[in-house]
mmCIF file of C-alpha atoms in Angstrom:
data_model
loop_
_atom_site.group_PDB
_atom_site.id
_atom_site.type_symbol
_atom_site.label_atom_id
_atom_site.label_comp_id
_atom_site.label_asym_id
_atom_site.label_seq_id
_atom_site.Cartn_x
_atom_site.Cartn_y
_atom_site.Cartn_z
ATOM 1 C CA MET A 10 61.940 203.219 -52.820
ATOM 2 C CA LEU A 11 59.430 202.610 -55.596
ATOM 3 C CA GLN A 12 58.126 206.172 -55.563
ATOM 4 C CA SER A 13 61.546 207.599 -56.290
ATOM 5 C CA LEU A 14 62.103 205.540 -59.457
ATOM 6 C CA THR A 15 62.706 207.573 -62.609
ATOM 7 C CA GLN A 16 60.392 207.246 -65.606
ATOM 8 C CA ASN A 17 63.066 205.239 -67.431
ATOM 9 C CA GLN A 18 63.415 202.852 -64.494
ATOM 10 C CA ARG A 19 59.648 202.361 -64.344
ATOM 11 C CA ALA A 20 59.591 201.690 -68.094
ATOM 12 C CA TYR A 21 62.429 199.178 -67.711
ATOM 13 C CA ILE A 22 60.630 197.309 -64.918
ATOM 14 C CA ALA A 23 57.409 197.332 -66.966
ATOM 15 C CA GLY A 24 59.298 195.687 -69.826
ATOM 16 C CA PHE A 25 60.941 193.166 -67.514
ATOM 17 C CA LEU A 26 57.591 192.360 -65.897
ATOM 18 C CA ASP A 27 55.998 191.922 -69.336
ATOM 19 C CA GLY A 28 58.819 189.618 -70.386
ATOM 20 C CA ASP A 29 59.698 187.641 -67.281
ATOM 21 C CA GLY A 30 57.154 188.376 -64.559
ATOM 22 C CA SER A 31 54.041 186.542 -63.455
ATOM 23 C CA ILE A 32 51.164 188.347 -61.815
ATOM 24 C CA TYR A 33 48.626 186.035 -60.262
ATOM 25 C CA VAL A 34 46.105 185.669 -57.482
ATOM 26 C CA ARG A 35 44.918 182.645 -55.548
ATOM 27 C CA ALA A 36 41.753 182.143 -53.536
ATOM 28 C CA LYS A 37 43.030 179.649 -50.966
ATOM 29 C CA PRO A 38 40.424 177.832 -48.883
ATOM 30 C CA ASN A 39 41.220 178.709 -45.271
ATOM 31 C CA PRO A 40 38.611 178.253 -42.518
ATOM 32 C CA THR A 41 40.353 180.779 -40.246
ATOM 33 C CA TYR A 42 39.370 183.563 -42.675
ATOM 34 C CA ARG A 43 35.974 185.247 -42.312
ATOM 35 C CA PHE A 44 34.601 184.057 -45.658
ATOM 36 C CA GLY A 45 36.532 180.793 -45.857
ATOM 37 C CA PHE A 46 39.159 181.949 -48.361
ATOM 38 C CA GLN A 47 42.396 183.838 -48.280
ATOM 39 C CA ILE A 48 42.809 186.070 -51.350
ATOM 40 C CA ALA A 49 46.532 186.035 -52.046
ATOM 41 C CA PRO A 50 48.001 188.020 -54.954
ATOM 42 C CA TYR A 51 51.623 187.602 -56.064
ATOM 43 C CA ILE A 52 54.135 189.026 -58.465
ATOM 44 C CA VAL A 53 56.983 186.626 -59.215
ATOM 45 C CA PHE A 54 60.115 186.784 -61.368
ATOM 46 C CA PHE A 55 62.236 183.719 -62.195
ATOM 47 C CA GLN A 56 65.858 183.534 -63.284
ATOM 48 C CA SER A 57 68.563 180.916 -63.449
ATOM 49 C CA GLN A 58 71.261 181.105 -60.789
ATOM 50 C CA SER A 59 73.883 181.979 -63.412
ATOM 51 C CA SER A 60 72.336 185.472 -63.616
ATOM 52 C CA GLN A 61 72.270 185.996 -59.858
ATOM 53 C CA GLU A 62 74.446 189.116 -59.767
ATOM 54 C CA ARG A 63 72.621 191.031 -62.500
ATOM 55 C CA PHE A 64 69.240 189.768 -61.373
ATOM 56 C CA GLY A 65 70.098 191.102 -57.910
ATOM 57 C CA GLU A 66 70.484 194.559 -59.459
ATOM 58 C CA ILE A 67 66.952 194.355 -60.847
ATOM 59 C CA CYS A 68 65.571 193.151 -57.497
ATOM 60 C CA LYS A 69 67.340 196.067 -55.822
ATOM 61 C CA LEU A 70 65.735 198.432 -58.311
ATOM 62 C CA ILE A 71 62.296 196.978 -57.581
ATOM 63 C CA SER A 72 63.186 197.350 -53.876
ATOM 64 C CA VAL A 73 60.101 195.587 -52.482
ATOM 65 C CA GLY A 74 59.806 191.800 -52.240
ATOM 66 C CA HIS A 75 62.318 189.096 -51.396
ATOM 67 C CA LEU A 76 64.629 186.733 -53.229
ATOM 68 C CA ARG A 77 64.813 183.023 -52.577
ATOM 69 C CA ILE A 78 66.829 180.238 -54.179
ATOM 70 C CA ARG A 79 64.731 177.166 -54.879
ATOM 71 C CA SER A 80 66.148 173.701 -54.290
ATOM 72 C CA ASP A 81 66.469 173.242 -58.077
ATOM 73 C CA GLY A 82 68.677 176.345 -58.240
ATOM 74 C CA ILE A 83 66.117 178.672 -59.813
ATOM 75 C CA LEU A 84 66.021 182.183 -58.355
ATOM 76 C CA GLU A 85 62.556 183.365 -57.404
ATOM 77 C CA TYR A 86 61.870 186.981 -56.584
ATOM 78 C CA ILE A 87 58.468 187.301 -54.930
ATOM 79 C CA ILE A 88 56.384 190.315 -54.029
ATOM 80 C CA ASN A 89 53.401 189.175 -51.935
ATOM 81 C CA ARG A 90 52.560 192.111 -49.669
ATOM 82 C CA ILE A 91 49.424 193.715 -50.973
ATOM 83 C CA ASP A 92 50.522 197.325 -50.404
ATOM 84 C CA GLU A 93 53.790 196.610 -52.232
ATOM 85 C CA ILE A 94 52.068 194.861 -55.143
ATOM 86 C CA LYS A 95 49.749 197.858 -55.463
ATOM 87 C CA MET A 96 52.630 200.350 -55.408
ATOM 88 C CA LEU A 97 54.675 198.391 -57.936
ATOM 89 C CA LEU A 98 51.772 197.919 -60.349
ATOM 90 C CA GLU A 99 50.783 201.591 -60.160
ATOM 91 C CA CYS A 100 54.399 202.500 -60.794
ATOM 92 C CA VAL A 101 54.816 200.484 -64.001
ATOM 93 C CA ARG A 102 51.232 200.565 -65.308
ATOM 94 C CA PRO A 103 51.667 203.504 -67.726
ATOM 95 C CA PHE A 104 54.488 201.665 -69.516
ATOM 96 C CA ALA A 105 53.214 198.078 -69.541
ATOM 97 C CA ILE A 106 51.979 196.577 -72.812
ATOM 98 C CA LEU A 107 51.682 192.792 -72.596
ATOM 99 C CA LYS A 108 50.302 192.617 -69.046
ATOM 100 C CA ARG A 109 48.326 195.857 -68.997
ATOM 101 C CA ARG A 110 44.977 194.063 -68.608
ATOM 102 C CA GLN A 111 46.330 191.836 -65.832
ATOM 103 C CA ILE A 112 47.651 194.919 -64.024
ATOM 104 C CA ASP A 113 44.333 196.749 -64.322
ATOM 105 C CA LEU A 114 42.322 193.780 -63.107
ATOM 106 C CA MET A 115 44.748 193.068 -60.249
ATOM 107 C CA LEU A 116 44.483 196.687 -59.078
ATOM 108 C CA LYS A 117 40.693 196.312 -59.179
ATOM 109 C CA ILE A 118 40.921 193.109 -57.107
ATOM 110 C CA ILE A 119 43.140 194.831 -54.526
ATOM 111 C CA GLU A 120 40.737 197.779 -54.349
ATOM 112 C CA SER A 121 37.737 195.466 -54.064
ATOM 113 C CA LYS A 122 39.460 193.370 -51.378
ATOM 114 C CA SER A 123 40.045 196.454 -49.233
ATOM 115 C CA GLN A 124 36.345 197.290 -49.363
ATOM 116 C CA VAL A 125 34.801 193.927 -48.483
ATOM 117 C CA GLU A 126 32.188 194.376 -45.757
ATOM 118 C CA ASN A 127 29.817 191.463 -46.271
ATOM 119 C CA GLU A 128 29.330 188.150 -48.048
ATOM 120 C CA ASP A 129 27.970 189.843 -51.188
ATOM 121 C CA ASP A 130 31.100 191.967 -51.470
ATOM 122 C CA PHE A 131 33.238 188.880 -50.978
ATOM 123 C CA GLU A 132 31.323 186.964 -53.665
ATOM 124 C CA LYS A 133 31.998 189.845 -56.081
ATOM 125 C CA LEU A 134 35.663 189.749 -55.140
ATOM 126 C CA LEU A 135 35.767 186.000 -55.839
ATOM 127 C CA GLN A 136 34.205 186.643 -59.258
ATOM 128 C CA LEU A 137 36.959 189.143 -60.027
ATOM 129 C CA VAL A 138 39.550 186.572 -58.943
ATOM 130 C CA ASN A 139 37.932 184.007 -61.244
ATOM 131 C CA SER A 140 37.908 186.440 -64.162
ATOM 132 C CA TYR A 141 41.584 187.127 -63.491
ATOM 133 C CA ARG A 142 42.315 183.456 -63.907
ATOM 134 C CA GLU A 143 40.455 183.402 -67.207
ATOM 135 C CA LEU A 144 42.596 186.321 -68.354
ATOM 136 C CA ASN A 145 45.703 184.277 -67.589
ATOM 137 C CA TYR A 146 44.348 181.403 -69.707
ATOM 138 C CA SER A 147 44.816 178.828 -67.015
ATOM 139 C CA LYS A 148 42.395 175.979 -67.517
ATOM 140 C CA LYS A 149 43.593 173.963 -64.563
ATOM 141 C CA ARG A 150 42.707 176.242 -61.686
ATOM 142 C CA LYS A 151 39.493 175.920 -59.768
ATOM 143 C CA GLN A 152 36.741 178.492 -60.010
ATOM 144 C CA ARG A 153 35.888 179.582 -56.463
ATOM 145 C CA SER A 154 32.439 180.539 -55.273
ATOM 146 C CA LEU A 155 30.644 181.026 -51.948
ATOM 147 C CA THR A 156 27.383 179.748 -53.437
ATOM 148 C CA PRO A 157 28.105 176.492 -55.260
ATOM 149 C CA MET B 14 61.937 203.573 -86.684
ATOM 150 C CA LEU B 15 64.320 202.543 -83.945
ATOM 151 C CA GLN B 16 66.118 205.891 -83.908
ATOM 152 C CA SER B 17 62.933 207.785 -83.139
ATOM 153 C CA LEU B 18 62.078 205.749 -80.011
ATOM 154 C CA THR B 19 61.769 207.796 -76.821
ATOM 155 C CA GLN B 20 64.022 207.071 -73.841
ATOM 156 C CA ASN B 21 61.087 205.428 -72.041
ATOM 157 C CA GLN B 22 60.405 203.173 -75.024
ATOM 158 C CA ARG B 23 64.067 202.163 -75.182
ATOM 159 C CA ALA B 24 64.042 201.412 -71.456
ATOM 160 C CA TYR B 25 60.879 199.334 -71.880
ATOM 161 C CA ILE B 26 62.392 197.296 -74.728
ATOM 162 C CA ALA B 27 65.594 196.815 -72.676
ATOM 163 C CA GLY B 28 63.497 195.392 -69.841
ATOM 164 C CA PHE B 29 61.513 193.180 -72.202
ATOM 165 C CA LEU B 30 64.712 191.939 -73.848
ATOM 166 C CA ASP B 31 66.227 191.217 -70.415
ATOM 167 C CA GLY B 32 63.116 189.308 -69.415
ATOM 168 C CA ASP B 33 61.968 187.535 -72.539
ATOM 169 C CA GLY B 34 64.580 187.969 -75.252
ATOM 170 C CA SER B 35 67.411 185.739 -76.422
ATOM 171 C CA ILE B 36 70.519 187.153 -78.029
ATOM 172 C CA TYR B 37 72.710 184.550 -79.637
ATOM 173 C CA VAL B 38 75.151 183.899 -82.413
ATOM 174 C CA ARG B 39 75.911 180.779 -84.427
ATOM 175 C CA ALA B 40 78.972 179.878 -86.466
ATOM 176 C CA LYS B 41 77.356 177.654 -89.070
ATOM 177 C CA PRO B 42 79.686 175.537 -91.211
ATOM 178 C CA ASN B 43 79.035 176.576 -94.803
ATOM 179 C CA PRO B 44 81.532 175.831 -97.573
ATOM 180 C CA THR B 45 80.168 178.614 -99.784
ATOM 181 C CA TYR B 46 81.520 181.180 -97.293
ATOM 182 C CA ARG B 47 85.115 182.382 -97.643
ATOM 183 C CA PHE B 48 86.327 180.946 -94.320
ATOM 184 C CA GLY B 49 83.961 177.980 -94.197
ATOM 185 C CA PHE B 50 81.529 179.430 -91.651
ATOM 186 C CA GLN B 51 78.580 181.753 -91.669
ATOM 187 C CA ILE B 52 78.483 183.961 -88.560
ATOM 188 C CA ALA B 53 74.786 184.434 -87.855
ATOM 189 C CA PRO B 54 73.601 186.549 -84.899
ATOM 190 C CA TYR B 55 69.957 186.600 -83.797
ATOM 191 C CA ILE B 56 67.672 188.319 -81.358
ATOM 192 C CA VAL B 57 64.508 186.325 -80.645
ATOM 193 C CA PHE B 58 61.441 186.864 -78.477
ATOM 194 C CA PHE B 59 58.922 184.108 -77.712
ATOM 195 C CA GLN B 60 55.306 184.406 -76.616
ATOM 196 C CA SER B 61 52.268 182.182 -76.511
ATOM 197 C CA GLN B 62 49.625 182.795 -79.147
ATOM 198 C CA SER B 63 47.172 183.985 -76.509
ATOM 199 C CA SER B 64 49.174 187.224 -76.240
ATOM 200 C CA GLN B 65 49.312 187.813 -79.988
ATOM 201 C CA GLU B 66 47.572 191.189 -80.016
ATOM 202 C CA ARG B 67 49.643 192.778 -77.243
ATOM 203 C CA PHE B 68 52.822 191.097 -78.399
ATOM 204 C CA GLY B 69 52.174 192.596 -81.838
ATOM 205 C CA GLU B 70 52.253 196.047 -80.208
ATOM 206 C CA ILE B 71 55.737 195.328 -78.841
ATOM 207 C CA CYS B 72 56.931 194.015 -82.215
ATOM 208 C CA LYS B 73 55.591 197.176 -83.829
ATOM 209 C CA LEU B 74 57.499 199.252 -81.288
ATOM 210 C CA ILE B 75 60.718 197.355 -82.065
ATOM 211 C CA SER B 76 59.872 197.921 -85.767
ATOM 212 C CA VAL B 77 62.689 195.777 -87.183
ATOM 213 C CA GLY B 78 62.448 191.979 -87.500
ATOM 214 C CA HIS B 79 59.593 189.667 -88.407
ATOM 215 C CA LEU B 80 56.975 187.601 -86.614
ATOM 216 C CA ARG B 81 56.271 183.963 -87.350
ATOM 217 C CA ILE B 82 53.885 181.455 -85.783
ATOM 218 C CA ARG B 83 55.544 178.105 -85.158
ATOM 219 C CA SER B 84 53.661 174.882 -85.810
ATOM 220 C CA ASP B 85 53.285 174.428 -82.022
ATOM 221 C CA GLY B 86 51.517 177.791 -81.798
ATOM 222 C CA ILE B 87 54.388 179.708 -80.191
ATOM 223 C CA LEU B 88 54.963 183.196 -81.577
ATOM 224 C CA GLU B 89 58.555 183.904 -82.512
ATOM 225 C CA TYR B 90 59.742 187.410 -83.252
ATOM 226 C CA ILE B 91 63.143 187.281 -84.920
ATOM 227 C CA ILE B 92 65.634 190.002 -85.761
ATOM 228 C CA ASN B 93 68.411 188.501 -87.900
ATOM 229 C CA ARG B 94 69.660 191.334 -90.099
ATOM 230 C CA ILE B 95 73.002 192.458 -88.766
ATOM 231 C CA ASP B 96 72.419 196.190 -89.249
ATOM 232 C CA GLU B 97 69.068 195.914 -87.438
ATOM 233 C CA ILE B 98 70.535 193.875 -84.556
ATOM 234 C CA LYS B 99 73.241 196.514 -84.177
ATOM 235 C CA MET B 100 70.757 199.384 -84.183
ATOM 236 C CA LEU B 101 68.447 197.677 -81.699
ATOM 237 C CA LEU B 102 71.247 196.753 -79.296
ATOM 238 C CA GLU B 103 72.748 200.247 -79.394
ATOM 239 C CA CYS B 104 69.298 201.638 -78.750
ATOM 240 C CA VAL B 105 68.595 199.651 -75.594
ATOM 241 C CA ARG B 106 72.149 199.187 -74.274
ATOM 242 C CA PRO B 107 72.122 202.110 -71.799
ATOM 243 C CA PHE B 108 69.079 200.650 -70.037
ATOM 244 C CA ALA B 109 69.848 196.916 -70.091
ATOM 245 C CA ILE B 110 70.857 195.188 -66.847
ATOM 246 C CA LEU B 111 70.625 191.395 -67.158
ATOM 247 C CA LYS B 112 71.955 191.113 -70.707
ATOM 248 C CA ARG B 113 74.370 194.052 -70.694
ATOM 249 C CA ARG B 114 77.440 191.818 -71.118
ATOM 250 C CA GLN B 115 75.797 189.858 -73.941
ATOM 251 C CA ILE B 116 74.920 193.139 -75.678
ATOM 252 C CA ASP B 117 78.465 194.491 -75.351
ATOM 253 C CA LEU B 118 80.030 191.291 -76.640
ATOM 254 C CA MET B 119 77.542 190.986 -79.508
ATOM 255 C CA LEU B 120 78.295 194.556 -80.602
ATOM 256 C CA LYS B 121 82.001 193.653 -80.506
ATOM 257 C CA ILE B 122 81.322 190.558 -82.647
ATOM 258 C CA ILE B 123 79.369 192.613 -85.184
ATOM 259 C CA GLU B 124 82.157 195.212 -85.308
ATOM 260 C CA SER B 125 84.798 192.520 -85.660
ATOM 261 C CA LYS B 126 82.807 190.731 -88.375
ATOM 262 C CA SER B 127 82.652 193.909 -90.451
ATOM 263 C CA GLN B 128 86.437 194.223 -90.320
ATOM 264 C CA VAL B 129 87.495 190.693 -91.267
ATOM 265 C CA GLU B 130 90.162 190.840 -93.984
ATOM 266 C CA ASN B 131 92.097 187.616 -93.567
ATOM 267 C CA GLU B 132 92.105 184.229 -91.850
ATOM 268 C CA ASP B 133 93.694 185.632 -88.674
ATOM 269 C CA ASP B 134 90.900 188.177 -88.341
ATOM 270 C CA PHE B 135 88.357 185.431 -88.885
ATOM 271 C CA GLU B 136 89.977 183.205 -86.254
ATOM 272 C CA LYS B 137 89.698 186.087 -83.757
ATOM 273 C CA LEU B 138 86.060 186.533 -84.705
ATOM 274 C CA LEU B 139 85.437 182.821 -84.080
ATOM 275 C CA GLN B 140 87.062 183.162 -80.656
ATOM 276 C CA LEU B 141 84.694 186.007 -79.830
ATOM 277 C CA VAL B 142 81.769 183.854 -80.954
ATOM 278 C CA ASN B 143 83.013 181.027 -78.722
ATOM 279 C CA SER B 144 83.373 183.377 -75.746
ATOM 280 C CA TYR B 145 79.832 184.592 -76.382
ATOM 281 C CA ARG B 146 78.600 181.030 -76.063
ATOM 282 C CA GLU B 147 80.433 180.650 -72.768
ATOM 283 C CA LEU B 148 78.723 183.826 -71.538
ATOM 284 C CA ASN B 149 75.365 182.258 -72.365
ATOM 285 C CA TYR B 150 76.279 179.176 -70.295
ATOM 286 C CA SER B 151 75.484 176.746 -73.046
ATOM 287 C CA LYS B 152 77.485 173.568 -72.612
ATOM 288 C CA LYS B 153 75.983 171.810 -75.611
ATOM 289 C CA ARG B 154 77.195 174.018 -78.422
ATOM 290 C CA LYS B 155 80.314 173.297 -80.374
ATOM 291 C CA GLN B 156 83.414 175.450 -80.074
ATOM 292 C CA ARG B 157 84.399 176.468 -83.618
ATOM 293 C CA SER B 158 87.958 176.951 -84.793
ATOM 294 C CA LEU B 159 89.781 177.252 -88.097
ATOM 295 C CA THR B 160 92.858 175.481 -86.655
ATOM 296 C CA PRO B 161 91.696 172.309 -84.909
#
């Protein structure tokens, strides 16, 4: 379990996340959701299949999430459950360097998402999601808003 | 200095090396060298320029090596002095997972290189370098030998 990781293990995962991991969040249009969007955060690690055995050890250490092999042979380890993302980020946060700002903002998004009660709250959440994208320097992704 | 890093810092660097780092060694034909080849090991980290500030913090932590900005804007942090590679690898070895075998073999290559006295020794060193390349799953690189 994540909570029982030693300080060294947390520091290792922080380094691996900084080097190989992606932390991102999507606002997916979905009419079945109350405000028309599903807010979906992810943490993903990629490795080539040649490292499967050792990579499996790291996945086991992380303990949450699931491994899949893509059709092109790339291994993808995905954590997409919000409670697990929160636990993992809180666990490694004190040791992270490169992705510290992403971690902080993602934890804020998760907190904000859990407190949405009305459209105003949701609009604020969308703004946080948009600012997260800016942090990740992705020019391609769409800026979402409830009030276009 | 590398020796004064805490256990957590070593674990972090091990994770970052596993995720983002490359450890490799080249046998470069060079007639000015006694046995016709220069054995050149490297550790390299790559990052996009957008992470320069944070990446600089990691480079500072590692303390050996030097940073350069490639013409395409990619940051390259290179450690190519043998004594520094050895120190860094010994420092992070207990915490590494993905690249543990590469680290062990590279330390063996460095040890072997320091003990070369004759052509036989050098041929053995070249074999180690070749086996390192196999470990890295690179099909493109040339297998070097003194006795073709």
